[in-house]
mmCIF file of C-alpha atoms in Angstrom:
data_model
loop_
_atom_site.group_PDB
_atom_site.id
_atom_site.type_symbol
_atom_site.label_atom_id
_atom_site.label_comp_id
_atom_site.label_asym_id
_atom_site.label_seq_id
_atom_site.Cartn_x
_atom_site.Cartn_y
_atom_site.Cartn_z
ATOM 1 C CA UNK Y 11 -29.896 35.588 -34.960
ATOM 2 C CA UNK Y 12 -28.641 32.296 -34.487
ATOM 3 C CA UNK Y 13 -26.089 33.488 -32.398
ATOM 4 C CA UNK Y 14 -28.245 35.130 -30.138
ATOM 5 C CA UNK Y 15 -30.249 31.753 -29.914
ATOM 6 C CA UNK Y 16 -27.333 29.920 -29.103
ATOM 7 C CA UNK Y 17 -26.870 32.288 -26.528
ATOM 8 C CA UNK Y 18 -29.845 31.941 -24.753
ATOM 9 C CA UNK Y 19 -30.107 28.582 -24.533
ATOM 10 C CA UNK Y 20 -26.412 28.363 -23.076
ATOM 11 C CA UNK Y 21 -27.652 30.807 -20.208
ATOM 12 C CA UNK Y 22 -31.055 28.539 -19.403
ATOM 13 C CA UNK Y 23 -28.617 25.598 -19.106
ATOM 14 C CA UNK Y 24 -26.272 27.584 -16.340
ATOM 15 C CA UNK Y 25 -29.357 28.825 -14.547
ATOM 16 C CA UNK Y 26 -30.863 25.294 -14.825
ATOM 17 C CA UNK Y 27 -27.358 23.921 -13.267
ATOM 18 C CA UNK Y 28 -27.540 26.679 -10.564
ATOM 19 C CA UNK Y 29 -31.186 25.771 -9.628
ATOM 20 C CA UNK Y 30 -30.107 22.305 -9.307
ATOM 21 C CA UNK Y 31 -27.402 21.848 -7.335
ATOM 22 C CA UNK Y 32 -28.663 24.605 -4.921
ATOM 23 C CA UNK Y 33 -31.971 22.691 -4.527
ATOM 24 C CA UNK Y 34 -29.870 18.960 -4.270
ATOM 25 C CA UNK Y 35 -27.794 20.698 -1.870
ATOM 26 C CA UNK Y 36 -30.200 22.741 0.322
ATOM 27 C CA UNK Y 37 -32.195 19.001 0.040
ATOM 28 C CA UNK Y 38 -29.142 16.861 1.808
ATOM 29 C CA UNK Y 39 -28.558 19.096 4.221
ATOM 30 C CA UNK Y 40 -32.086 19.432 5.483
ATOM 31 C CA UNK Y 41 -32.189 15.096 5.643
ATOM 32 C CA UNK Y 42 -29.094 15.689 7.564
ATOM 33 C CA UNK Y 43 -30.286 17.764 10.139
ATOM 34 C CA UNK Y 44 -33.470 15.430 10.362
ATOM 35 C CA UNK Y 45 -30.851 12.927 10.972
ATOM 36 C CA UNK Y 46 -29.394 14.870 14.368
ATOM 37 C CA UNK Y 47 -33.036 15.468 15.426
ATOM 38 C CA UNK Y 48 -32.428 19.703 14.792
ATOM 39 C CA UNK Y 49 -35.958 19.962 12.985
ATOM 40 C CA UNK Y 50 -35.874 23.320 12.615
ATOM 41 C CA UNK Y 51 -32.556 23.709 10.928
ATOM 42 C CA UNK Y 52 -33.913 21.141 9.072
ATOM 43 C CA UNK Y 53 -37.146 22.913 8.353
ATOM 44 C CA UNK Y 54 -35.119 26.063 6.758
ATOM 45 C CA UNK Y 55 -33.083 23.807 4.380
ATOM 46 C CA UNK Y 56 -36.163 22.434 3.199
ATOM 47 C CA UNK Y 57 -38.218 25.531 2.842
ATOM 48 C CA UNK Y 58 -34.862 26.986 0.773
ATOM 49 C CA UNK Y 59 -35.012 23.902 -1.270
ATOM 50 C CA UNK Y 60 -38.812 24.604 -2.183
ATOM 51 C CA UNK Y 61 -38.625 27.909 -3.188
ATOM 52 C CA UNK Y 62 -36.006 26.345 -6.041
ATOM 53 C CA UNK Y 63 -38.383 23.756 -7.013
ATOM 54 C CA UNK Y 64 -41.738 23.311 -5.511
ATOM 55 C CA UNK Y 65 -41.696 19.268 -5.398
ATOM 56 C CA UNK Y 66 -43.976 16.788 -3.043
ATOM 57 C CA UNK Y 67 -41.275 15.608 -1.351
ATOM 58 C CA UNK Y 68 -39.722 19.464 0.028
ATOM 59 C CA UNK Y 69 -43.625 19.807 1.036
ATOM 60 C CA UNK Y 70 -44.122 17.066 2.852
ATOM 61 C CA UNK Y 71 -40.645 17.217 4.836
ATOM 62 C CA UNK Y 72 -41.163 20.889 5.873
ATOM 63 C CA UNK Y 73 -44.504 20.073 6.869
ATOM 64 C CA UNK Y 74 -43.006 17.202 8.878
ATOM 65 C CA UNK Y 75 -40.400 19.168 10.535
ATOM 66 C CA UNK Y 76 -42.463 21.826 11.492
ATOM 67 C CA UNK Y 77 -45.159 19.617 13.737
ATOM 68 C CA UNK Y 78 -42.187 17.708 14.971
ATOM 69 C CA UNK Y 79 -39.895 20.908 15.876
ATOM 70 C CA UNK Y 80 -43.682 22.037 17.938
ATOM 71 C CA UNK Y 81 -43.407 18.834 19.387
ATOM 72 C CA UNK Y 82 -39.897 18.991 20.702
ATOM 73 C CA UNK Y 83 -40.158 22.719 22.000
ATOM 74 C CA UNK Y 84 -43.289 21.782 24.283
ATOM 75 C CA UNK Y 85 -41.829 18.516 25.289
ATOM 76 C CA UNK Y 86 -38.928 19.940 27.025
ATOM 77 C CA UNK Y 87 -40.996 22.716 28.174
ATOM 78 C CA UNK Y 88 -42.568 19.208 29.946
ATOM 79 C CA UNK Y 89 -46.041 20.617 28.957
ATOM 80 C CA UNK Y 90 -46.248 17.135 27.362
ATOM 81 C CA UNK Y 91 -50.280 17.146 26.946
ATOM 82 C CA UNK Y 92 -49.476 20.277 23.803
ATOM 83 C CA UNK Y 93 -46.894 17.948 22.758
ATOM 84 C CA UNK Y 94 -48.748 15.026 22.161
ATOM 85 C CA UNK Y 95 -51.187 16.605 20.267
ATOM 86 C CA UNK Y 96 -48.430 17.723 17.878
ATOM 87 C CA UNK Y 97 -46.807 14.513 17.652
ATOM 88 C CA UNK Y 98 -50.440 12.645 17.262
ATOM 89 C CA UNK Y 99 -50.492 14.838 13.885
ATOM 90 C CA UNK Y 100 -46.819 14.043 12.341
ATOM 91 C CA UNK Y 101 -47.918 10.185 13.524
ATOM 92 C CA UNK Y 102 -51.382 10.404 11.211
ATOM 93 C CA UNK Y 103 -49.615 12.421 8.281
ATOM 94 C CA UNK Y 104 -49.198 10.299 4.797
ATOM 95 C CA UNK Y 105 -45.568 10.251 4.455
ATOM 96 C CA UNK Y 106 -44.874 8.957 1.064
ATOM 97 C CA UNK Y 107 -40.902 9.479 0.901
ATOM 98 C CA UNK Y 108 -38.477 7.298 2.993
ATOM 99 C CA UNK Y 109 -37.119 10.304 5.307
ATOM 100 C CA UNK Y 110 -40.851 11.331 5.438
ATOM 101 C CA UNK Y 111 -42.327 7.929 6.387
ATOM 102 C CA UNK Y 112 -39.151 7.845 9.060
ATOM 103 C CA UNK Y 113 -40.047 11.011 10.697
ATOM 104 C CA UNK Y 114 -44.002 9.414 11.631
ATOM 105 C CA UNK Y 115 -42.099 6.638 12.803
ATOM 106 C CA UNK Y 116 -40.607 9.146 15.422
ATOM 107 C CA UNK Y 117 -43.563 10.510 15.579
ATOM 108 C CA UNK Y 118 -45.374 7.941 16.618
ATOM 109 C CA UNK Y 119 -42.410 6.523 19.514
ATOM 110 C CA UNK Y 120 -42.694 10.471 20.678
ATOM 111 C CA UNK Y 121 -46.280 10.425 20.831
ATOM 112 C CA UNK Y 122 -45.880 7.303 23.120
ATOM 113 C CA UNK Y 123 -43.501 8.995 25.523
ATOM 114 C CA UNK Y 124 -45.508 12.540 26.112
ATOM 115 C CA UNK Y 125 -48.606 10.321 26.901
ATOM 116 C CA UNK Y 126 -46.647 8.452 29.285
ATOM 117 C CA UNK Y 127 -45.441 11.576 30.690
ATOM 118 C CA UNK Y 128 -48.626 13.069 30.941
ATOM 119 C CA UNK Y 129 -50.488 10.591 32.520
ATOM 120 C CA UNK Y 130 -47.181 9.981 35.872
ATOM 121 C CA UNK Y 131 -48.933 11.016 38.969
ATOM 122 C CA UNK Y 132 -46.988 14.506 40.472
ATOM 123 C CA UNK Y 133 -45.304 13.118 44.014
ATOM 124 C CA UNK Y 134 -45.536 15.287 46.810
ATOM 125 C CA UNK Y 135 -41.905 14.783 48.130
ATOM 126 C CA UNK Y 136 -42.558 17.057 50.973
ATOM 127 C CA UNK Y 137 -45.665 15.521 52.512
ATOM 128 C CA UNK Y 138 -43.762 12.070 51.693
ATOM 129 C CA UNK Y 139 -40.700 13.092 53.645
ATOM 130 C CA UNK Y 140 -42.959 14.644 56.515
ATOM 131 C CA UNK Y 141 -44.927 11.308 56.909
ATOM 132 C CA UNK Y 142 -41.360 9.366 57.298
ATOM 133 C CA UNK Y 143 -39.693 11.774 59.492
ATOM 134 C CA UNK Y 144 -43.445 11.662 61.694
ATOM 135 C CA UNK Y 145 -42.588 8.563 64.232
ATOM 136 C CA UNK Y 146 -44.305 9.866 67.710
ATOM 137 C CA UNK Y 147 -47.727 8.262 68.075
ATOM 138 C CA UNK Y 148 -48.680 11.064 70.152
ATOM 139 C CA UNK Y 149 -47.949 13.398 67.013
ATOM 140 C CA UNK Y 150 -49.646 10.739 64.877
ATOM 141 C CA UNK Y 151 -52.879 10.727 66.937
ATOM 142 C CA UNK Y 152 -52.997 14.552 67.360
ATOM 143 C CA UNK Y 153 -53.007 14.999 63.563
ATOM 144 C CA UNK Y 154 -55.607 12.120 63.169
ATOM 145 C CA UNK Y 155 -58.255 14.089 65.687
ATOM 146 C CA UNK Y 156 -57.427 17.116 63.852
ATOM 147 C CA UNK Y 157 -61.163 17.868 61.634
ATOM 148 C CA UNK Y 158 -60.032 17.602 57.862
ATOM 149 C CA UNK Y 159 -61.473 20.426 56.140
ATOM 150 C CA UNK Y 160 -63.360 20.260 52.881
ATOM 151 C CA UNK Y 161 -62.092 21.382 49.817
ATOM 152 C CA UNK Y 162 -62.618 24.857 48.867
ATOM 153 C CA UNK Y 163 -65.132 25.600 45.669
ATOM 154 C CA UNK Y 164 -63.334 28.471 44.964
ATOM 155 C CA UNK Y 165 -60.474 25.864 44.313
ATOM 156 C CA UNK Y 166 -62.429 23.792 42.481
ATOM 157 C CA UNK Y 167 -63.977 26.909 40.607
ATOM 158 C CA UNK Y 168 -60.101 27.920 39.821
ATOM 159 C CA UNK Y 169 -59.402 24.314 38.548
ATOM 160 C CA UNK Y 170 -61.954 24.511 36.002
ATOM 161 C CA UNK Y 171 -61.064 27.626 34.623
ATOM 162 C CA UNK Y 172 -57.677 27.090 34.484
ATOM 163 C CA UNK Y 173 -58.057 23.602 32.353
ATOM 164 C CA UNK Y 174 -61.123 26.041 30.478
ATOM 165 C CA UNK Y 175 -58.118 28.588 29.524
ATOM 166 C CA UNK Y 176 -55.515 26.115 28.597
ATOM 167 C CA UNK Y 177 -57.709 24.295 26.403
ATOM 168 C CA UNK Y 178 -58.677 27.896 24.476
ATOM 169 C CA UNK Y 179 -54.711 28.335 24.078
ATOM 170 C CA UNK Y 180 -54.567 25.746 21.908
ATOM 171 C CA UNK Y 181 -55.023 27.320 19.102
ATOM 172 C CA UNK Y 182 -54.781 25.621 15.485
ATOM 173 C CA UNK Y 183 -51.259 25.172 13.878
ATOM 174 C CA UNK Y 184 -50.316 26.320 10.287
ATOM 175 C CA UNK Y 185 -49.799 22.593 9.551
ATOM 176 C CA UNK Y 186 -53.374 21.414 10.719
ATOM 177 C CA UNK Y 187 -55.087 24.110 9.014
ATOM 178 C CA UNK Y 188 -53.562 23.039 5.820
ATOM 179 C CA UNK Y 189 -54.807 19.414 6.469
ATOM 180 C CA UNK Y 190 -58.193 20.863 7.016
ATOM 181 C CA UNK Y 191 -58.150 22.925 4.004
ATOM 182 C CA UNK Y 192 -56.665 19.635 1.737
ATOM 183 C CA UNK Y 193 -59.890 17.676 2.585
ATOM 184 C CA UNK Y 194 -62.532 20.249 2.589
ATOM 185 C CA UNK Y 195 -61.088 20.541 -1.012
ATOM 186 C CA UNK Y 196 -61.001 16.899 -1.432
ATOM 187 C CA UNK Y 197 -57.354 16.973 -2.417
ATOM 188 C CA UNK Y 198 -56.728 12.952 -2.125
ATOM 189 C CA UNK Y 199 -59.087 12.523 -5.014
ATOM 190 C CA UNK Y 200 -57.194 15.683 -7.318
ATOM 191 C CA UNK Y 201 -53.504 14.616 -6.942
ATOM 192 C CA UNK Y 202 -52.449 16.941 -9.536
ATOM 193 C CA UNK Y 203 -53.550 19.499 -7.363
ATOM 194 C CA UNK Y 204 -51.083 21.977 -4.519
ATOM 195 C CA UNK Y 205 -51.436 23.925 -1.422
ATOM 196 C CA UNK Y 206 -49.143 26.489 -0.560
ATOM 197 C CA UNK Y 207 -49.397 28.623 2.858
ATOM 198 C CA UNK Y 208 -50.048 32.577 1.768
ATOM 199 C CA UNK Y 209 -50.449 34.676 4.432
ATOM 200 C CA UNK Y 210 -51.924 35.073 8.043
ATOM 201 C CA UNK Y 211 -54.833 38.407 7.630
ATOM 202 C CA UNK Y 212 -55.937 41.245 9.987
ATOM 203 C CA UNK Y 213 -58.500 38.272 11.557
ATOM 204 C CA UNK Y 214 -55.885 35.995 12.022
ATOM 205 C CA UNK Y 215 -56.668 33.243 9.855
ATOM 206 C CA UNK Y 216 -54.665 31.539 8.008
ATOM 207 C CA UNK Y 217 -55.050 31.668 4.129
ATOM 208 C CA UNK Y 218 -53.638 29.074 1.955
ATOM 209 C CA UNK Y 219 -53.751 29.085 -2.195
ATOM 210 C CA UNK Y 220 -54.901 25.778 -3.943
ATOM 211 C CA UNK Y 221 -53.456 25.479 -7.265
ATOM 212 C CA UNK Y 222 -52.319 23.506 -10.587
ATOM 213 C CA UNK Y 223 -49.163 23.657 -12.092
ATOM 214 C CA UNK Y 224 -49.964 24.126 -15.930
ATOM 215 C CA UNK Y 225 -47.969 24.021 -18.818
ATOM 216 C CA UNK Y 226 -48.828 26.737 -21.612
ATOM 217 C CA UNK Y 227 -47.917 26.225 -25.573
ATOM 218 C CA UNK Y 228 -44.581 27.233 -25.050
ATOM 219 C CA UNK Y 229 -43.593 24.666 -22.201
ATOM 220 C CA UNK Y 230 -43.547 27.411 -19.389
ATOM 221 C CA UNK Y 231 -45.284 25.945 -16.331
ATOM 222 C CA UNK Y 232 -47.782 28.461 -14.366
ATOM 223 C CA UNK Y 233 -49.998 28.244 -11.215
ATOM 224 C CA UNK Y 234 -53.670 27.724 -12.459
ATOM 225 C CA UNK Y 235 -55.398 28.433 -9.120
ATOM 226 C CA UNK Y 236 -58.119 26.141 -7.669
ATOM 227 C CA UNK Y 237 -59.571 28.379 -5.329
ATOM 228 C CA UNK Y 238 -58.345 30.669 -1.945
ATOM 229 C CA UNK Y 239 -59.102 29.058 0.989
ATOM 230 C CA UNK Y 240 -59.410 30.453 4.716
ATOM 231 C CA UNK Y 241 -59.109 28.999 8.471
ATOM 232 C CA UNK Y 242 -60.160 30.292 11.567
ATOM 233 C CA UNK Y 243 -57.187 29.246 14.515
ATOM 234 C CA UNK Y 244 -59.794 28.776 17.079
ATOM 235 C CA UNK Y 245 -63.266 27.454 15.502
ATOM 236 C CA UNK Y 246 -61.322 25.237 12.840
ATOM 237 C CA UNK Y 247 -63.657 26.691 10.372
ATOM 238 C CA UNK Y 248 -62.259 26.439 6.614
ATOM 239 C CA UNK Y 249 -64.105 28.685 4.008
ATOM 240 C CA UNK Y 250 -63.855 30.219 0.575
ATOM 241 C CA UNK Y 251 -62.739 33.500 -0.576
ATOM 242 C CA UNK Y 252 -64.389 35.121 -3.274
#
């Protein structure tokens, strides 16, 4: 019997070791990759290192990662209005880890540059180079009595509904629904509380489990859940499930 005990706690010591480095290792090469700006290499490192131990600082990096990574992908795409939304919510998050609080930082420069971006006028280069090549005053004087015709509403009509449709394409990110969902729970005030992500259902919200890590009489830690909480992407609408 004692032999067997021995036993058993040699193997919890080798799977403890395992656990460990894996997680340390998974961990440096994630702040690594945040390093080089590759946010979502970084973001898988991370989310390998959580599923080995579920700690505040593997949350808060993936989370991190995963607006800035958004952020990146639409900048380049120059579609810098999306982009500055995503940076504007790394910028606001509570980093409270030094590779965390380093990420808003680039957050926040980022955030600066796509609303820069945005708000550059688009040249014409053509009618610019048509107006300098243009140096006959008869040609000049022809085009000035020519009648200058009013915009078309159908134009205007289009306008709208194309800034109508991109708006509605926003839809709500995994990361902001979580944010929702930590202060219709009132999370700041519970610190011993956690959110995890669960699953995305036939609706298409986004369902995230709020628990409690408790410790039973034998010194095993289990979830003790909080409550099930879902978001709707495109009313921002956080309820319970029962």
């Amino acid at each position: 019997m004692k032999r067997l005990l021995i036993f058993i706690l040699m193997m919890a010591l080798i799977v403890s070791g395992c656990t460990t480095r894996s997680y340390d290792s998974n961990m440096e090469l994630g702040k690594s990759q945040v390093e080089e700006e590759n946010y979502l290499e970084a973001h898988e490192a991370f989310e390998l290192a959580y599923k080995e131990d579920q700690t505040r600082e593997t949350k808060e990096l993936m989370e991190l990662c995963v607006l800035l990574a958004d952020g990146m992908k639409k900048y380049e795409e120059q579609d810098f209005e999306a982009a500055q939304v995503f940076f504007e919510d790394a910028a606001a998050y509570k980093a409270n880890h030094e590779k965390g609080k380093l990420m808003v930082q680039k957050a926040i420069g980022m955030s600066s540059e796509a609303g820069e971006a945005s708000a550059e006028p688009v040249e014409d280069t053509e009618a610019e180079q048509s107006r300098g090549e243009s140096e006959d005053p008869t040609i000049e004087s022809e085009e000035e009595d020519k009648p200058v015709e009013a915009p078309a509403t159908s134009k205007l009509a289009d306008k709208g509904n194309h800034e109508s449709n991109k708006d509605s394409d926003k839809t709500l990110t995994k990361a902001q629904a979580e944010n929702l969902v930590k202060d219709y729970a009132d999370m700041e005030n519970y610190p011993q509380l956690q959110i995890q992500y669960d699953r995305e259902d036939e609706k298409g919200d986004y369902i995230f489990q709020v628990f409690e890590m408790a410790n039973d009489s034998k010194g095993s830690g289990h979830k003790a859940t909080w409550g099930w909480y879902g978001v709707n992407k495109k009313t921002k609408e956080v309820y319970e499930l029962m």
